[in-house]
Every structure is written in structure tokens, then in C-alpha cells.
Coordinates of N, CA and C in Angstrom, one line a residue:
M26 N 172.4 135.4 116.9 CA 173.1 136.6 117.3 C 174.5 136.2 117.9
K27 N 175.5 136.8 117.4 CA 176.9 136.5 117.9 C 177.4 137.7 118.8
V28 N 178.3 137.3 119.7 CA 178.9 138.4 120.5 C 179.7 139.3 119.6
G29 N 179.4 140.6 119.7 CA 180.0 141.6 118.8 C 181.4 141.9 119.2
N30 N 182.2 142.4 118.2 CA 183.6 142.8 118.5 C 183.6 144.3 118.7
H31 N 183.5 144.7 120.0 CA 183.4 146.1 120.4 C 184.8 146.7 120.5
S32 N 185.3 147.3 119.4 CA 186.6 147.9 119.5 C 186.5 149.2 120.3
N33 N 185.4 149.8 120.3 CA 185.2 151.1 121.0 C 183.9 151.0 121.8
P34 N 183.9 150.2 122.9 CA 182.6 150.0 123.6 C 182.3 151.3 124.4
T35 N 181.0 151.6 124.6 CA 180.6 152.8 125.4 C 179.6 152.4 126.5
R36 N 179.4 153.2 127.5 CA 178.5 153.0 128.5 C 177.1 152.9 127.9
M37 N 176.8 153.8 126.9 CA 175.5 153.8 126.3 C 175.2 152.4 125.6
E38 N 176.2 151.9 125.0 CA 176.0 150.6 124.3 C 175.8 149.5 125.4
L39 N 176.5 149.6 126.5 CA 176.3 148.7 127.6 C 174.8 148.8 128.2
M40 N 174.3 150.0 128.3 CA 173.0 150.2 128.8 C 171.9 149.6 127.9
K41 N 172.2 149.8 126.6 CA 171.2 149.2 125.6 C 171.2 147.7 125.7
L42 N 172.3 147.1 125.9 CA 172.3 145.6 126.0 C 171.7 145.2 127.3
K43 N 171.8 145.9 128.3 CA 171.2 145.6 129.6 C 169.7 145.6 129.4
N44 N 169.2 146.7 128.8 CA 167.7 146.8 128.5 C 167.2 145.7 127.6
K45 N 168.0 145.3 126.6 CA 167.7 144.2 125.7 C 167.6 142.9 126.5
L46 N 168.5 142.7 127.4 CA 168.5 141.5 128.2 C 167.3 141.4 129.1
S47 N 166.9 142.6 129.7 CA 165.7 142.7 130.5 C 164.5 142.4 129.8
M48 N 164.4 142.9 128.6 CA 163.2 142.7 127.7 C 163.1 141.2 127.3
T49 N 164.3 140.7 127.0 CA 164.3 139.3 126.6 C 163.9 138.3 127.7
R50 N 164.3 138.6 128.9 CA 163.9 137.8 130.0 C 162.4 138.0 130.3
R51 N 161.9 139.2 130.1 CA 160.4 139.4 130.3 C 159.6 138.6 129.3
G52 N 160.1 138.6 128.0 CA 159.5 137.8 127.0 C 159.6 136.4 127.3
H53 N 160.7 135.9 127.8 CA 160.8 134.5 128.2 C 159.8 134.1 129.2
K54 N 159.6 135.0 130.2 CA 158.7 134.7 131.3 C 157.2 134.6 130.8
L55 N 156.9 135.6 129.9 CA 155.5 135.5 129.3 C 155.3 134.3 128.5
L56 N 156.3 133.9 127.7 CA 156.2 132.6 126.9 C 156.1 131.4 127.8
K57 N 156.9 131.4 128.9 CA 156.9 130.3 129.8 C 155.5 130.2 130.5
D58 N 155.0 131.3 130.9 CA 153.6 131.3 131.5 C 152.6 130.8 130.5
K59 N 152.7 131.2 129.2 CA 151.8 130.7 128.2 C 151.9 129.2 128.0
Q60 N 153.2 128.8 128.0 CA 153.4 127.3 127.8 C 152.8 126.5 129.0
D61 N 153.0 127.0 130.2 CA 152.4 126.3 131.4 C 150.9 126.3 131.3
E62 N 150.3 127.4 130.9 CA 148.8 127.4 130.9 C 148.3 126.5 129.7
L63 N 149.0 126.5 128.6 CA 148.6 125.7 127.5 C 148.7 124.2 127.9
I64 N 149.7 123.8 128.6 CA 149.9 122.5 129.1 C 148.8 122.1 130.1
H65 N 148.4 123.1 130.9 CA 147.3 122.9 131.9 C 146.0 122.6 131.2
Q66 N 145.7 123.4 130.2 CA 144.5 123.3 129.4 C 144.5 122.0 128.6
F67 N 145.7 121.7 128.1 CA 145.9 120.5 127.2 C 145.6 119.2 128.0
V68 N 146.1 119.2 129.2 CA 145.9 118.0 130.1 C 144.4 117.8 130.4
K69 N 143.7 118.9 130.7 CA 142.3 118.8 131.0 C 141.5 118.3 129.8
I70 N 141.9 118.7 128.6 CA 141.2 118.3 127.4 C 141.5 116.8 127.1
V71 N 142.8 116.4 127.4 CA 143.2 115.0 127.2 C 142.4 114.1 128.1
H72 N 142.2 114.5 129.3 CA 141.4 113.7 130.3 C 140.0 113.6 129.8
E73 N 139.4 114.7 129.3 CA 138.0 114.7 128.9 C 137.9 113.8 127.6
T74 N 138.9 113.9 126.7 CA 138.8 113.1 125.5 C 139.0 111.6 125.8
K75 N 139.9 111.3 126.8 CA 140.1 109.9 127.2 C 138.8 109.3 127.7
E76 N 138.1 110.1 128.5 CA 136.8 109.5 129.1 C 135.8 109.3 128.0
L77 N 135.7 110.3 127.0 CA 134.7 110.2 126.0 C 135.1 109.1 125.0
R78 N 136.4 108.9 124.7 CA 136.9 107.9 123.9 C 136.5 106.5 124.4
E79 N 136.7 106.4 125.8 CA 136.4 105.1 126.4 C 134.9 104.8 126.3
L80 N 134.1 105.9 126.5 CA 132.6 105.8 126.3 C 132.2 105.3 124.9
V81 N 132.8 106.0 123.9 CA 132.5 105.7 122.5 C 133.0 104.2 122.2
D82 N 134.2 103.9 122.7 CA 134.6 102.5 122.4 C 133.7 101.5 123.1
N83 N 133.3 101.7 124.3 CA 132.4 100.8 125.0 C 131.1 100.7 124.3
T84 N 130.6 101.9 123.8 CA 129.3 101.8 123.1 C 129.4 101.0 121.8
M85 N 130.5 101.2 121.1 CA 130.8 100.5 119.9 C 130.9 99.0 120.2
T86 N 131.6 98.6 121.2 CA 131.7 97.2 121.6 C 130.4 96.6 121.9
N87 N 129.5 97.4 122.6 CA 128.2 96.9 123.0 C 127.3 96.7 121.7
L88 N 127.4 97.7 120.8 CA 126.7 97.6 119.6 C 127.1 96.4 118.8
V89 N 128.4 96.1 118.7 CA 128.8 95.0 117.9 C 128.4 93.7 118.6
G90 N 128.4 93.7 119.9 CA 128.0 92.5 120.7 C 126.5 92.2 120.4
K91 N 125.7 93.3 120.5 CA 124.2 93.1 120.3 C 124.0 92.7 118.8
F92 N 124.8 93.3 117.9 CA 124.6 92.9 116.5 C 124.9 91.4 116.3
E93 N 126.0 90.9 116.9 CA 126.3 89.5 116.8 C 125.2 88.6 117.3
T94 N 124.6 89.1 118.4 CA 123.5 88.3 119.0 C 122.3 88.2 118.0
V95 N 122.0 89.4 117.4 CA 120.9 89.4 116.5 C 121.2 88.5 115.2
K96 N 122.5 88.5 114.8 CA 122.9 87.7 113.7 C 122.6 86.2 113.9
R97 N 122.6 85.8 115.1 CA 122.3 84.4 115.4 C 120.8 84.1 115.3
K98 N 120.0 85.2 115.3 CA 118.6 85.0 115.3 C 118.0 85.3 113.9
R99 N 118.5 86.2 113.2 CA 118.0 86.7 111.9 C 119.1 86.7 110.9
S100 N 118.6 86.7 109.6 CA 119.6 86.9 108.5 C 120.0 88.3 108.4
L101 N 121.2 88.5 107.7 CA 121.7 89.9 107.6 C 120.8 90.8 106.8
V102 N 120.1 90.2 105.8 CA 119.2 91.0 105.0 C 118.0 91.5 105.9
N103 N 117.5 90.6 106.7 CA 116.5 91.0 107.6 C 116.9 92.0 108.6
I104 N 118.1 91.9 109.1 CA 118.7 92.9 110.1 C 118.8 94.2 109.4
Y105 N 119.4 94.3 108.2 CA 119.6 95.5 107.5 C 118.3 96.2 107.3
E106 N 117.2 95.4 106.9 CA 115.9 96.0 106.7 C 115.3 96.6 108.0
M107 N 115.6 96.0 109.1 CA 115.1 96.5 110.4 C 115.8 97.8 110.8
L108 N 117.1 97.9 110.4 CA 117.9 99.0 110.8 C 118.0 100.1 109.8
M109 N 117.2 100.0 108.7 CA 117.2 101.1 107.7 C 116.7 102.4 108.4
V110 N 117.4 103.5 108.2 CA 117.0 104.7 108.9 C 116.1 105.5 107.9
P111 N 115.0 105.9 108.4 CA 114.1 106.8 107.5 C 114.7 108.2 107.4
S112 N 114.2 108.9 106.4 CA 114.8 110.3 106.1 C 114.8 111.1 107.4
S113 N 115.9 111.8 107.6 CA 116.0 112.6 108.8 C 116.8 113.9 108.5
N114 N 116.6 114.9 109.3 CA 117.3 116.2 109.2 C 118.4 116.4 110.3
L115 N 119.5 116.9 109.9 CA 120.6 117.1 110.9 C 121.3 118.4 110.5
E116 N 121.4 119.3 111.5 CA 122.1 120.6 111.3 C 123.2 120.7 112.3
V117 N 124.4 121.0 111.8 CA 125.6 121.1 112.6 C 126.2 122.5 112.4
K118 N 126.5 123.2 113.5 CA 127.0 124.6 113.5 C 128.5 124.5 113.8
Y119 N 129.3 125.1 112.9 CA 130.8 125.1 113.1 C 131.2 126.5 113.5
E120 N 131.9 126.6 114.6 CA 132.5 127.9 115.0 C 133.9 127.7 115.5
T121 N 134.5 128.8 115.9 CA 135.9 128.6 116.5 C 135.9 129.4 117.8
S122 N 136.8 129.0 118.6 CA 137.0 129.7 119.9 C 138.5 129.8 120.1
S123 N 139.0 130.4 121.2 CA 140.4 130.5 121.4 C 140.8 130.1 122.8
I124 N 141.9 129.4 122.8 CA 142.6 129.1 124.1 C 144.0 129.6 124.0
M125 N 144.4 130.6 124.8 CA 145.7 131.2 124.8 C 146.2 131.5 123.3
A126 N 145.3 132.1 122.6 CA 145.6 132.5 121.2 C 145.6 131.4 120.2
V127 N 145.2 130.2 120.6 CA 145.2 129.0 119.7 C 143.7 128.9 119.3
V128 N 143.5 129.0 118.0 CA 142.2 128.9 117.4 C 141.8 127.4 117.3
I129 N 140.7 127.1 118.0 CA 140.2 125.7 118.0 C 138.8 125.6 117.6
P130 N 138.4 124.4 117.1 CA 137.0 124.3 116.5 C 136.0 124.2 117.6
K131 N 134.8 124.6 117.3 CA 133.6 124.4 118.2 C 132.5 123.9 117.4
I132 N 132.1 122.7 117.5 CA 131.0 122.1 116.7 C 129.8 121.8 117.6
D133 N 128.7 122.3 117.2 CA 127.4 122.2 117.9 C 126.4 121.5 117.0
L134 N 125.7 120.5 117.6 CA 124.6 119.8 116.9 C 123.4 120.7 117.2
V135 N 123.1 121.6 116.3 CA 122.0 122.5 116.5 C 120.7 121.9 116.5
E136 N 120.5 121.0 115.4 CA 119.2 120.4 115.3 C 119.4 118.9 114.9
N137 N 118.9 118.1 115.8 CA 119.1 116.6 115.5 C 117.7 116.0 115.4
N138 N 117.2 116.1 114.2 CA 115.8 115.5 113.9 C 115.8 114.1 113.4
L139 N 116.6 113.3 114.1 CA 116.6 111.9 113.7 C 115.2 111.3 114.1
T140 N 114.6 110.9 113.1 CA 113.2 110.4 113.3 C 113.1 109.2 114.3
N141 N 112.1 109.2 115.1 CA 111.8 108.1 116.0 C 111.0 107.0 115.3
D142 N 110.6 107.2 114.1 CA 109.9 106.2 113.4 C 110.7 104.9 113.2
K143 N 110.1 103.8 113.4 CA 110.8 102.5 113.3 C 110.4 101.8 112.0
T144 N 111.4 101.1 111.5 CA 111.1 100.3 110.3 C 110.9 98.8 110.6
F145 N 110.7 98.6 111.9 CA 110.4 97.2 112.3 C 109.4 97.2 113.4
S146 N 108.8 96.1 113.6 CA 107.7 95.9 114.6 C 108.3 95.5 115.9
D147 N 107.9 96.1 117.0 CA 108.4 95.7 118.3 C 108.0 94.3 118.7
L148 N 107.0 93.8 118.1 CA 106.5 92.4 118.4 C 107.4 91.3 117.7
S149 N 107.7 91.6 116.5 CA 108.4 90.6 115.7 C 109.9 90.7 115.7
A150 N 110.4 91.9 116.0 CA 111.9 92.1 116.1 C 112.5 91.7 117.4
P151 N 113.8 91.2 117.3 CA 114.5 90.8 118.6 C 114.6 92.1 119.4
I152 N 114.6 91.9 120.8 CA 114.8 93.1 121.6 C 116.1 93.8 121.4
E153 N 117.1 93.1 121.0 CA 118.4 93.8 120.8 C 118.4 94.8 119.7
I154 N 117.5 94.6 118.7 CA 117.3 95.6 117.6 C 116.9 97.0 118.2
D155 N 116.0 96.9 119.1 CA 115.5 98.2 119.7 C 116.7 98.9 120.5
Y156 N 117.5 98.1 121.2 CA 118.6 98.7 121.9 C 119.7 99.2 120.9
I157 N 119.9 98.5 119.8 CA 120.8 99.0 118.8 C 120.3 100.3 118.1
D158 N 119.0 100.3 117.8 CA 118.5 101.5 117.3 C 118.6 102.8 118.2
K159 N 118.4 102.6 119.5 CA 118.6 103.7 120.4 C 120.0 104.1 120.5
D160 N 120.9 103.1 120.6 CA 122.3 103.4 120.7 C 122.9 104.2 119.5
I161 N 122.5 103.8 118.4 CA 122.9 104.4 117.1 C 122.5 105.9 117.1
K162 N 121.3 106.2 117.5 CA 120.8 107.6 117.5 C 121.5 108.5 118.6
S163 N 121.9 107.9 119.7 CA 122.6 108.7 120.7 C 124.1 108.7 120.4
F164 N 124.6 107.9 119.4 CA 126.0 107.8 119.2 C 126.6 109.0 118.4
L165 N 125.8 109.6 117.5 CA 126.3 110.7 116.7 C 126.8 111.9 117.4
P166 N 126.1 112.4 118.4 CA 126.6 113.6 119.1 C 127.9 113.3 119.8
K167 N 128.1 112.1 120.3 CA 129.3 111.7 121.0 C 130.5 111.7 120.0
I168 N 130.2 111.2 118.8 CA 131.2 111.1 117.7 C 131.7 112.5 117.3
I169 N 130.7 113.4 117.2 CA 131.0 114.8 116.8 C 131.8 115.5 117.9
L170 N 131.5 115.3 119.1 CA 132.2 115.9 120.2 C 133.6 115.3 120.3
L171 N 133.7 114.0 120.1 CA 135.1 113.4 120.1 C 136.0 113.9 119.0
A172 N 135.4 114.1 117.8 CA 136.2 114.7 116.7 C 136.7 116.1 117.1
E173 N 135.8 116.9 117.7 CA 136.1 118.3 118.1 C 137.3 118.2 119.2
L174 N 137.2 117.4 120.1 CA 138.2 117.3 121.2 C 139.5 116.8 120.7
E175 N 139.5 115.9 119.8 CA 140.8 115.3 119.3 C 141.5 116.4 118.4
Q176 N 140.7 117.2 117.6 CA 141.3 118.2 116.8 C 141.9 119.3 117.8
K177 N 141.2 119.6 118.9 CA 141.8 120.6 119.9 C 143.1 120.1 120.4
I178 N 143.2 118.8 120.6 CA 144.4 118.2 121.1 C 145.6 118.4 120.1
R179 N 145.3 118.1 118.9 CA 146.3 118.2 117.8 C 146.8 119.7 117.7
L180 N 145.8 120.6 117.7 CA 146.2 122.0 117.5 C 147.0 122.5 118.7
M181 N 146.5 122.2 119.9 CA 147.2 122.7 121.1 C 148.6 122.0 121.3
A182 N 148.7 120.7 120.9 CA 150.0 120.1 120.9 C 151.0 120.8 120.0
D183 N 150.6 121.2 118.8 CA 151.4 121.9 117.9 C 151.9 123.2 118.5
E184 N 150.9 124.0 119.1 CA 151.3 125.3 119.7 C 152.2 125.1 120.8
I185 N 152.0 124.1 121.7 CA 152.9 123.9 122.8 C 154.3 123.6 122.3
E186 N 154.4 122.8 121.3 CA 155.8 122.6 120.7 C 156.4 123.8 120.2
K187 N 155.6 124.7 119.5 CA 156.2 125.9 119.0 C 156.7 126.8 120.1
V188 N 155.8 127.0 121.1 CA 156.2 127.8 122.3 C 157.4 127.2 123.0
R189 N 157.5 125.9 123.1 CA 158.6 125.3 123.8 C 159.9 125.6 123.1
R190 N 159.9 125.5 121.7 CA 161.1 125.8 121.0 C 161.5 127.3 121.2
R191 N 160.6 128.2 121.2 CA 160.9 129.6 121.4 C 161.5 129.8 122.8
V192 N 160.9 129.2 123.8 CA 161.3 129.3 125.2 C 162.8 128.8 125.2
N193 N 163.1 127.7 124.6 CA 164.4 127.1 124.7 C 165.4 128.0 123.9
V194 N 165.0 128.6 122.8 CA 166.0 129.5 122.1 C 166.3 130.7 123.0
I195 N 165.3 131.3 123.6 CA 165.6 132.4 124.4 C 166.4 132.0 125.6
E196 N 166.1 130.9 126.3 CA 166.7 130.5 127.5 C 168.2 130.0 127.3
H197 N 168.4 129.3 126.2 CA 169.7 128.6 126.0 C 170.6 129.3 124.9
V198 N 170.0 130.2 124.1 CA 170.8 130.9 123.1 C 170.8 132.4 123.3
L199 N 169.7 133.1 123.3 CA 169.7 134.5 123.3 C 170.2 135.1 124.6
V200 N 169.6 134.6 125.7 CA 170.1 135.2 127.0 C 171.5 134.9 127.3
P201 N 172.1 133.7 127.1 CA 173.5 133.5 127.3 C 174.4 134.4 126.3
E202 N 173.9 134.6 125.1 CA 174.7 135.4 124.1 C 174.7 136.9 124.5
I203 N 173.6 137.4 124.9 CA 173.5 138.8 125.4 C 174.3 139.0 126.6
T204 N 174.2 138.0 127.6 CA 175.0 138.1 128.8 C 176.4 138.1 128.5
E205 N 176.9 137.3 127.6 CA 178.3 137.2 127.3 C 178.8 138.5 126.6
E206 N 177.9 139.1 125.8 CA 178.2 140.4 125.1 C 178.4 141.5 126.2
I207 N 177.5 141.5 127.2 CA 177.5 142.5 128.2 C 178.8 142.3 129.0
K208 N 179.2 141.0 129.3 CA 180.4 140.7 130.0 C 181.6 141.2 129.2
S209 N 181.6 141.0 127.9 CA 182.7 141.4 127.0 C 182.9 143.0 127.1
I210 N 181.8 143.7 127.0 CA 181.8 145.1 127.0 C 182.3 145.6 128.3
R211 N 181.8 145.0 129.4 CA 182.3 145.5 130.7 C 183.8 145.3 130.9
M212 N 184.3 144.1 130.4 CA 185.7 143.9 130.5 C 186.5 144.9 129.7
K213 N 186.0 145.3 128.5 CA 186.8 146.3 127.7 C 186.7 147.7 128.4
L214 N 185.5 148.0 128.9 CA 185.4 149.3 129.6 C 186.3 149.4 130.8
D215 N 186.3 148.3 131.6 CA 187.2 148.2 132.7 C 188.7 148.3 132.3
E216 N 189.0 147.7 131.2 CA 190.4 147.7 130.7 C 190.7 149.2 130.2
N217 N 189.8 149.8 129.6 CA 190.0 151.2 129.2 C 190.1 152.1 130.4
E218 N 189.3 151.8 131.4 CA 189.4 152.7 132.6 C 190.8 152.5 133.3
R219 N 191.3 151.3 133.3 CA 192.6 151.1 133.9 C 193.7 151.7 133.1
S220 N 193.5 151.7 131.8 CA 194.5 152.3 130.9 C 194.5 153.8 131.1
N221 N 193.3 154.4 131.3 CA 193.2 155.8 131.5 C 193.8 156.2 132.8
T222 N 193.5 155.4 133.8 CA 194.1 155.7 135.2 C 195.6 155.6 135.1
V223 N 196.2 154.6 134.4 CA 197.7 154.6 134.3 C 198.2 155.8 133.6
R224 N 197.5 156.2 132.5 CA 198.0 157.4 131.8 C 197.9 158.7 132.6
I225 N 196.8 158.7 133.4 CA 196.7 159.9 134.3 C 197.8 159.9 135.3
M226 N 198.1 158.7 135.9 CA 199.2 158.6 136.9 C 200.5 159.0 136.3
K227 N 200.8 158.5 135.1 CA 202.0 158.8 134.4 C 202.1 160.3 134.1
S228 N 201.0 160.9 133.7 CA 201.0 162.3 133.4 C 201.3 163.1 134.7
K229 N 200.7 162.6 135.8 CA 200.9 163.3 137.0 C 202.3 163.2 137.5
D230 N 202.9 162.0 137.3 CA 204.3 161.9 137.7 C 205.2 162.8 136.8
I231 N 204.9 162.9 135.5 CA 205.7 163.8 134.7 C 205.6 165.2 135.1
V232 N 204.4 165.6 135.4 CA 204.2 167.0 135.9 C 204.9 167.3 137.2
V233 N 204.8 166.3 138.1 CA 205.5 166.5 139.4 C 207.0 166.6 139.2
K234 N 207.5 165.7 138.4 CA 208.9 165.6 138.1 C 209.4 167.0 137.5
K235 N 208.6 167.5 136.6 CA 208.9 168.7 135.9 C 208.9 169.9 136.9
M236 N 208.0 169.9 137.8 CA 207.9 170.9 138.9 C 209.1 170.9 139.8
L237 N 209.5 169.6 140.1 CA 210.6 169.5 141.0 C 211.9 169.9 140.3
E238 N 212.0 169.6 139.0 CA 213.2 170.0 138.3 C 213.3 171.5 138.2
D239 N 212.1 172.2 137.9 CA 212.1 173.6 137.8 C 212.4 174.3 139.1
R240 N 211.9 173.7 140.2 CA 212.2 174.2 141.5 C 213.7 174.1 141.9
A241 N 214.3 173.0 141.5 CA 215.7 172.8 141.7 C 216.5 173.8 140.9
K242 N 216.2 174.1 139.7 CA 216.9 175.0 138.9 C 216.8 176.4 139.5
N243 N 215.6 176.8 140.0 CA 215.5 178.1 140.6 C 216.3 178.3 141.9
I244 N 216.4 177.2 142.7 CA 217.2 177.2 143.9 C 218.7 177.4 143.6
N245 N 219.2 176.8 142.5 CA 220.6 176.8 142.2 C 221.0 178.1 141.5
K246 N 220.1 178.9 141.1 CA 220.4 180.2 140.5 C 221.0 181.2 141.5

């Protein structure tokens, strides 16, 4: 939007621009409030994700450590046989929710029927195998939740950037341009008013002069 060339500015036009400026500033405030709340929610999710990510990383590190310990005791073929997972059922429910009009995923592990049957003997298998088996079964829900949280972060980061750009356009482009246009119209209206005042004064002087001349003629008769 560029400042218009108002060759014939009016009070009505000025009032319309003032209303437009008021609405633009209200829109700016609403967007700024949305941006602030999005950032607040975003930071909370980032902290939650960071904690879960650390937990997942630590669990993975522990699993690898235990696996390396078992590798020193048994062959890989023997380990793979002990860790073979029997047939299991897993049901995941995918939904969406909304945070400040941002549609985000909601993933729930509805049914986790990972069997507790073992493919190894507690007496013959190293104790680390039992720990690995338990960790693997508890690992899946954490991975699913981590995926959900990280997707939330990506979607909210995109929305925050979009809102930030809109806020900046309003703040640094629209509001200054409308303000400048209002200033331009006011200056032209003031200039027109001054010109009208000068014309009125000149007309008054002419009328007064004509009255004085007529009076002087009447006196000389």
C-alpha cells in the first residue's frame, strides 16, 4: 500500500483512514498476543521434548552397553535367538488437536499387547538379556511420544514464523504507511482551510472597500 495522491482530500476520507489505522492496530495486537502465546506453548513443549529425548538417548546408550556386555559372553547368533520377539499386537490411535489454531498430532498407544513370553531361559541366559528385553518393551511408547512432540515443535515453529512475518509487516509497513497517508491528508486539509480563510479575508476586504467607496460617493453628492 502506497501513500495516495489526494488531490481533493475530504474529512470523510480522513475518518476512513483513521478507522483503518485503528483496526490495523487491533489486528496487530491480536497477532502479537497469538505470537506470545505460541512461543509460551512452544517453549513448554521444547522442554518436555528435551527431557524425553535425554531419557530416550540414555535408554539407548544403556541398551547398547548391555548388548556389548552380552556380546562378550555369547555369539551374535545366540543373542539374536534370545531376543527374537514372539508375535504381538499393537494398536495406535492417531488424532489431532489444536494449539492457538495450529493443528497438531495426538498419537495414543491404545493397545500394547507385546507378549511377555520369552524365547530364552532365565537360567541359561545372561542377566543382561532380561534387562534388554524389558527395556525394549518399554521403549516403544517413549519413541511414539517423542515423534509426536517433535512434530508439534516443527508445526508450531512454522506457525510462529508465519505470525512473526505478519506482525512485522503490520508494524513496519502498514501502520507507518497509513499514518503517513493520514498526515498527508491532514496537511492538505489544513492547506485548503488556510486558502479558504485567505479567500474569505480578501472577499471581506473587497466588500468593505466597496462599502467605503459607495459611502464616500454618497457623501460627495
